[in-house]
Coordinates of C-alpha atoms in Angstrom, one line a residue:
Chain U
X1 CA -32.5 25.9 -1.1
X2 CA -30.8 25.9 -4.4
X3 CA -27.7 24.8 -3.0
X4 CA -30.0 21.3 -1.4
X5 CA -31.7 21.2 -5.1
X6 CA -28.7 21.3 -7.3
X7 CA -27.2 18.7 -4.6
X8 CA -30.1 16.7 -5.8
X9 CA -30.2 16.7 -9.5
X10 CA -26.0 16.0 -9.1
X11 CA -26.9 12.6 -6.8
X12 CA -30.0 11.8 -9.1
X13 CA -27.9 12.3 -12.7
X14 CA -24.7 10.1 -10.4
X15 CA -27.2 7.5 -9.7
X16 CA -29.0 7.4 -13.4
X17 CA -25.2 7.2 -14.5
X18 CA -23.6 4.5 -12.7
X19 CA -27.5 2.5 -13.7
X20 CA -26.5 3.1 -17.1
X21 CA -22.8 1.7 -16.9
X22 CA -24.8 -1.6 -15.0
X23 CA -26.0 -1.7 -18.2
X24 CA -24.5 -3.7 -21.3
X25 CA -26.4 -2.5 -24.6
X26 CA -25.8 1.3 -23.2
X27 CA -21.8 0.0 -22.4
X28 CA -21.6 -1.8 -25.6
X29 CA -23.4 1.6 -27.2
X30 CA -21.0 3.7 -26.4
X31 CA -17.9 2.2 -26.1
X32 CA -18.4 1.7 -29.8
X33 CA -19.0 5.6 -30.6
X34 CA -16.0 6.3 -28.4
X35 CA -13.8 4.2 -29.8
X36 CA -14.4 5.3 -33.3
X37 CA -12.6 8.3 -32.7
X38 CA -10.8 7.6 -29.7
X39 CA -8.2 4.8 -31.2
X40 CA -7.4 6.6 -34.2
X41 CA -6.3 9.6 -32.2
X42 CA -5.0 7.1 -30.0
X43 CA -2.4 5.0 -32.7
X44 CA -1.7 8.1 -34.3
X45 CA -0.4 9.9 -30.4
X46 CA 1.3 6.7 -30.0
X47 CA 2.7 6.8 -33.2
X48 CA 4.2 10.5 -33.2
X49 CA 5.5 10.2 -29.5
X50 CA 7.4 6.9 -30.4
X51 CA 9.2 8.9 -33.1
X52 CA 9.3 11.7 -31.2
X53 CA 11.1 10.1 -28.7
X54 CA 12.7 7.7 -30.6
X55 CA 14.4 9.9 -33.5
X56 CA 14.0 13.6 -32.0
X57 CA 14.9 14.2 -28.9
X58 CA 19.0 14.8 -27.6
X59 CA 20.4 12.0 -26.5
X60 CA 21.0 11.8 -22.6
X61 CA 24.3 13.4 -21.2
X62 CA 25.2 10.3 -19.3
X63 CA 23.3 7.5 -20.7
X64 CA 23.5 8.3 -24.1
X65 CA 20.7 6.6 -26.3
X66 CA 19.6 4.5 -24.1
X67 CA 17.7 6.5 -21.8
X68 CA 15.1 6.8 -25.2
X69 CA 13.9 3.7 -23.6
X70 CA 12.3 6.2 -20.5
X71 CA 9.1 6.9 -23.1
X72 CA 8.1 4.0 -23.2
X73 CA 9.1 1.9 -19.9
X74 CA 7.8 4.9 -17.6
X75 CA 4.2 5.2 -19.6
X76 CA 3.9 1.9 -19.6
X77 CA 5.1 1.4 -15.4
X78 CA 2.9 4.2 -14.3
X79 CA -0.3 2.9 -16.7
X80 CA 0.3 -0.6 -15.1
X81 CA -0.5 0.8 -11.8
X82 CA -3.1 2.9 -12.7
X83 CA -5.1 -0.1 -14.6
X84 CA -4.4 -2.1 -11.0
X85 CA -6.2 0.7 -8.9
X86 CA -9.0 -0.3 -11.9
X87 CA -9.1 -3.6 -11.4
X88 CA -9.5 -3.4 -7.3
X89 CA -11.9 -0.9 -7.8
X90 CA -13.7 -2.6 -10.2
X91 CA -13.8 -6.1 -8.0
X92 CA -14.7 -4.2 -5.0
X93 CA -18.0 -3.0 -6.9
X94 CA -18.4 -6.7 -8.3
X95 CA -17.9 -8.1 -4.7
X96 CA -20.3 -5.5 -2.9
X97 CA -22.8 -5.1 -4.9
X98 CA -22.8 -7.9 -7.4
X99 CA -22.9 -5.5 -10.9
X100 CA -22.1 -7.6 -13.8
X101 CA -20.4 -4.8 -15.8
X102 CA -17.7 -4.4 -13.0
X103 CA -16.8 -8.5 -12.9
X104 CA -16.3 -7.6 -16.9
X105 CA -14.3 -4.8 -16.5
X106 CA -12.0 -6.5 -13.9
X107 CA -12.0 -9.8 -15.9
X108 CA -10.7 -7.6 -19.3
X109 CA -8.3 -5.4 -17.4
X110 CA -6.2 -8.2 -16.1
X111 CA -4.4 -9.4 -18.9
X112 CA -4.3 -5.5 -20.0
X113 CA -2.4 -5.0 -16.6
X114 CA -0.1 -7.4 -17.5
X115 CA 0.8 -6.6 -20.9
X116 CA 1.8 -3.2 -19.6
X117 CA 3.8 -4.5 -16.4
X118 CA 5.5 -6.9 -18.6
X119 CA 6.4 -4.2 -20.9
X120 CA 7.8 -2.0 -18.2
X121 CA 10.1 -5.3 -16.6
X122 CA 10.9 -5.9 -20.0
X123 CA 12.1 -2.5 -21.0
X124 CA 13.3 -1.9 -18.1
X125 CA 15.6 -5.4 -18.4
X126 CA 16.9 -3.4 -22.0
X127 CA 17.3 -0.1 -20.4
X128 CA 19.5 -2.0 -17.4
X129 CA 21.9 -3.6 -19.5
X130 CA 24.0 -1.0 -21.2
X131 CA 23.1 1.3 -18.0
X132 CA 23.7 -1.0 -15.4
X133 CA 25.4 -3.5 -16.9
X134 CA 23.0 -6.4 -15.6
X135 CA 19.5 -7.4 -17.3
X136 CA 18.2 -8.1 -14.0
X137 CA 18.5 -7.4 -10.2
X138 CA 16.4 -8.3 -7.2
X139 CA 16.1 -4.8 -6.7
X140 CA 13.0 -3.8 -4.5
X141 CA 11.3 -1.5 -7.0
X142 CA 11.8 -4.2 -9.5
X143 CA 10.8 -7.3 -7.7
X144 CA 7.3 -5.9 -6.5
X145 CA 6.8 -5.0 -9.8
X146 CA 7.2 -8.7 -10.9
X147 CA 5.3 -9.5 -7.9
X148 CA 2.4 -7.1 -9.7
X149 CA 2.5 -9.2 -12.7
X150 CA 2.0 -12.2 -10.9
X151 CA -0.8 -10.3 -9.6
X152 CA -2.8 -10.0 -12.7
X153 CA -1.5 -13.9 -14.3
X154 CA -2.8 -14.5 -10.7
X155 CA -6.8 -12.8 -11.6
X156 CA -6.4 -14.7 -14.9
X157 CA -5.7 -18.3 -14.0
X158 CA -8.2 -18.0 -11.0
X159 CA -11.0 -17.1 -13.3
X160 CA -10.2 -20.0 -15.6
X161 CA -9.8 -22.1 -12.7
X162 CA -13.6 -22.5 -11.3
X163 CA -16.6 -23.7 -13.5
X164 CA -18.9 -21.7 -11.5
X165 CA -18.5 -17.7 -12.8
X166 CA -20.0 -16.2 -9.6
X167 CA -17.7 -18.0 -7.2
X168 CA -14.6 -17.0 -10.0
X169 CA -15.2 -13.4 -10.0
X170 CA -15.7 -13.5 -6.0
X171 CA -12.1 -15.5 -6.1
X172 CA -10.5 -12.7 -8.6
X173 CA -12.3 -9.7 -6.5
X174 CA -10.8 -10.7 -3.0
X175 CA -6.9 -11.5 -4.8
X176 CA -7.3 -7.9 -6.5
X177 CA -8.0 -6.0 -3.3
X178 CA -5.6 -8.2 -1.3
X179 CA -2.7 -7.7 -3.9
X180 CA -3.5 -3.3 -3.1
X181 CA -1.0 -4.2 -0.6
X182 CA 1.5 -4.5 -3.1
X183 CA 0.9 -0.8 -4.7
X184 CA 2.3 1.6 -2.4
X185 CA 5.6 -0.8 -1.6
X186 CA 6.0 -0.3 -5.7
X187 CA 5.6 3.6 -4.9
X188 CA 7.7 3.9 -2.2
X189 CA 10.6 0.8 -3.3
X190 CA 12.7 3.1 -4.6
X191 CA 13.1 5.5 -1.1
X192 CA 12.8 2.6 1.4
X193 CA 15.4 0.6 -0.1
X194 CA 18.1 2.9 -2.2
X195 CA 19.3 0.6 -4.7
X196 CA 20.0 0.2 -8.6
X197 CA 16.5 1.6 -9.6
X198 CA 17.0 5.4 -9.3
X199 CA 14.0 7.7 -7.6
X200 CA 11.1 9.5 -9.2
X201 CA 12.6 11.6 -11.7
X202 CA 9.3 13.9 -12.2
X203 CA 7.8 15.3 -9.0
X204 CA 3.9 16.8 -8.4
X205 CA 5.7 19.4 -6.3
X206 CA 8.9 21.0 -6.5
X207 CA 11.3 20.9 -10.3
X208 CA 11.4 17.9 -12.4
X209 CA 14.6 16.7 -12.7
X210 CA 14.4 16.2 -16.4
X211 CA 14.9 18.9 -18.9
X212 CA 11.8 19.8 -20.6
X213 CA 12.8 18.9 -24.2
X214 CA 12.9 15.6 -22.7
X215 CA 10.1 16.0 -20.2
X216 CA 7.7 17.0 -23.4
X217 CA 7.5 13.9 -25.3
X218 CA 7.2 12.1 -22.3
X219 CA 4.1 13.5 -21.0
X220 CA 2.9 13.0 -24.4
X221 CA 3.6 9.4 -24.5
X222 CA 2.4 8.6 -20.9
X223 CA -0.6 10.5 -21.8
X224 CA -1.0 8.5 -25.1
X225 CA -0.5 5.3 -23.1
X226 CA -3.3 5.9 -20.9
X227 CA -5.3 6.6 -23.8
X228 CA -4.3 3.5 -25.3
X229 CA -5.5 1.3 -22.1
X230 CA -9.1 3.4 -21.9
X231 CA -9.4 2.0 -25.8
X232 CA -8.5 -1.6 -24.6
X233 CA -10.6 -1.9 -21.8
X234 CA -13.4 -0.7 -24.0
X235 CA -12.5 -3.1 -26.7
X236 CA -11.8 -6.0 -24.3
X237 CA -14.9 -5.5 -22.4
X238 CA -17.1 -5.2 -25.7
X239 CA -15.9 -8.9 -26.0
X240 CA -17.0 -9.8 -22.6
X241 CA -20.3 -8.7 -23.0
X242 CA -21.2 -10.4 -26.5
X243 CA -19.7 -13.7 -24.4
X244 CA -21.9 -13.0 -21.3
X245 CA -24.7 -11.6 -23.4
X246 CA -24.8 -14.3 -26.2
X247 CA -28.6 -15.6 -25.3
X248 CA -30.3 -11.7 -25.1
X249 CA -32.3 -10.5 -27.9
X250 CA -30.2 -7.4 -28.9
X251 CA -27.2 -9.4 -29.0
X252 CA -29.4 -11.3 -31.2
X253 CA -29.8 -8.3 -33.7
X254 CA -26.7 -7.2 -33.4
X255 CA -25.0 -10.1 -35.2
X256 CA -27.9 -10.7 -37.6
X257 CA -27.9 -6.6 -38.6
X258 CA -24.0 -6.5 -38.4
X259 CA -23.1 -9.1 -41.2
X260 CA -25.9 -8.7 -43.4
Chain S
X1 CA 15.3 14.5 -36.5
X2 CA 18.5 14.1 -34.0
X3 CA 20.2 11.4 -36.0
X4 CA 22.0 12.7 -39.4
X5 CA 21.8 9.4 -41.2
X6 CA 20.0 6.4 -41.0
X7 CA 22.8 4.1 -40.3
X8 CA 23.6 6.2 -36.7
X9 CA 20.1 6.7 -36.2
X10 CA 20.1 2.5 -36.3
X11 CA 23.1 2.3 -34.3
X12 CA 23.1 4.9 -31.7
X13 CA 26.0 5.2 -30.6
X14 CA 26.4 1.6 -29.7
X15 CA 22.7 1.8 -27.7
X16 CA 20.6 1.1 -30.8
X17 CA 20.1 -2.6 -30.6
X18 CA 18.8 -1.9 -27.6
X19 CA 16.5 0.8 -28.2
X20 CA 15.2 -0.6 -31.2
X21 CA 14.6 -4.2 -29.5
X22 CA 12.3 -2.4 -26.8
X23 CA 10.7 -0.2 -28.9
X24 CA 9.7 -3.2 -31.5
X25 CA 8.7 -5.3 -28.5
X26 CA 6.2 -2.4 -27.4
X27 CA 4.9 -1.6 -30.7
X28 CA 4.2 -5.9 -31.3
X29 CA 2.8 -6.0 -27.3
X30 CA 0.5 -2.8 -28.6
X31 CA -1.0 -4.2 -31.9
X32 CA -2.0 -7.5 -30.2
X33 CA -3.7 -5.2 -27.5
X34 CA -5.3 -4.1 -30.3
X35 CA -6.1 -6.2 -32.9
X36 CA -6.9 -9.6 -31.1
X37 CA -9.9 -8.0 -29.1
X38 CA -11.7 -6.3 -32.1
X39 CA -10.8 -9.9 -34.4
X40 CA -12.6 -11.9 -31.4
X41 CA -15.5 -9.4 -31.4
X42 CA -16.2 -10.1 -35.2
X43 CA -15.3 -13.5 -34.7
X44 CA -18.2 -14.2 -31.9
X45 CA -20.8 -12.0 -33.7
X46 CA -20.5 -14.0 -36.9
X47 CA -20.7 -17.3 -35.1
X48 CA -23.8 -15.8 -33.5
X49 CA -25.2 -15.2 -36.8
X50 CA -24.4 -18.4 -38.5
X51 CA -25.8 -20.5 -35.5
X52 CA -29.3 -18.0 -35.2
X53 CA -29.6 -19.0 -39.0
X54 CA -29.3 -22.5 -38.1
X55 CA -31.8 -22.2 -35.8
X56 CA -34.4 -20.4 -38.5
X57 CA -33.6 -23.3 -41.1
X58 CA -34.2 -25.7 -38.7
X59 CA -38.1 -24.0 -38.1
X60 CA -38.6 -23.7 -41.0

């Protein structure tokens, strides 16, 4: 009986939560006393692992100084993914059952996606030229990660494409969960086809193949990273909203009690 | 701090241009993460403002 009654008030508090998320004042609400604390943490963790990394770790026995170029192209790869798993997930909602806040929060995490992905190619360009003395390779792992960034420019320039927003957001929502495809060849590029990029360096199960004055700093920075993208999905969505929201009365107050 | 001085902590060994390149591109790819939505979010709310005053001059 208790067990059936807890299970109850667990599915009733779910339910009242995910109504609130539907909901923009309570998104807008929030996101705004989050964020107050959240992003300064946030710059300053970014802040302290760049040095860290940058000034204070030993250099790399074969690479040299170059490998510093791991704490941020690795964050910024495995955050790319992560915000794509977002973005499916969040069309998926939109395109089942039609919630405005999930079309938002797919809409802002596109270009966020792709600011990380290009960061990763584009360190990842840096890192390969003193290591493997090319900027660039068709290399499997590296490819289907340009092929993820064409994913996201993809949910941009369909949104902008179509006048009508409903029939946009349907567009974005079946490219997003199409381009899932993608994902796992990313994961498993570099054991299918043994090239240039080299394998997962840090593994869930058995050692780490990283020494953990290295290892350190960068679970700080990938954890910093993902900080940094919950911070601009908030901000990005608290954009959409007062765009999507202009006509509604608290919207309304908002700007009137906000400037005066 | 690794680096003894500032000049090897610039050069690294011959890596630093490229160190420093990608960690200035991330910091610049960060700050417009940043900065550009909570600038657009002021910007809309004041245009909201000025045209709802409009509207009230106009009744009135």
């Amino acid at each position: 009986m208790g067990t059936r009654a807890s299970i109850c008030i667990i599915a009733t508090s779910m339910w009242s939560f995910f109504h609130k998320l539907g909901s923009p004042p309570w998104l807008y609400k929030i996101s705004g006393s989050i964020l107050r604390w959240l992003l300064p943490i946030t710059v300053v963790a970014l802040a302290v692992g760049l040095a860290w990394g940058l000034l204070f770790t030993a250099p790399d026995f074969r690479q040299g100084n170059s490998y510093r170029i791991i704490y941020i192209h690795v964050p910024a790869a495995i955050v790319a993914l992560a915000a794509y798993y977002i973005m499916a997930l969040a069309g998926a909602v939109s395109l089942i059952w039609k919630m405005k806040m999930a079309d938002i929060a797919m809409k802002a995490c596109a270009p966020i996606g792709a600011s990380f992905t290009f960061l990763a190619l584009v360190t990842g360009a840096i890192w390969g030229k003193p290591t493997w003395g090319t900027w660039w390779v068709w290399d499997a792992r590296i490819t289907s990660m340009l092929v993820l960034l064409f994913l996201y420019l993809g949910v941009v320039a369909l949104y902008e494409a179509f006048d009508n927003k409903e029939a946009a957001s349907k567009a974005c929502a079946v490219l997003a969960l199409v381009g899932t495809v993608n994902i796992p060849i990313i994961y498993k590029s570099v054991d299918w086809w043994y090239s240039l990029h080299q394998p997962a360096s840090i593994k869930m199960t058995g050692g780490s193949s990283i020494d953990s004055s290295m290892l350190y700093p960068l679970f700080w920075m990938i954890a910093s990273v993902y900080a940094l993208f919950a911070c601009c999905m908030m901000l990005s969505m608290r954009v959409e909203i007062l765009k999507s929201e202009g006509k509604t009365g608290w919207v309304k107050r908002l700007a009137t009690e906000s400037n005066s | 701090m690794y680096f003894d001085s500032f000049s090897s902590a610039l050069q690294m060994g011959g890596h630093g241009g490229f160190v420093w390149s990608a960690y200035l591109i991330t910091v610049l790819v960060i700050c417009c993460l940043v900065i550009l939505p909570m600038r657009k979010e002021k910007q809309i709310l004041r245009q909201l403002e000025g045209a709802l005053k409009r509207q009230n001059r106009d009744k009135s």
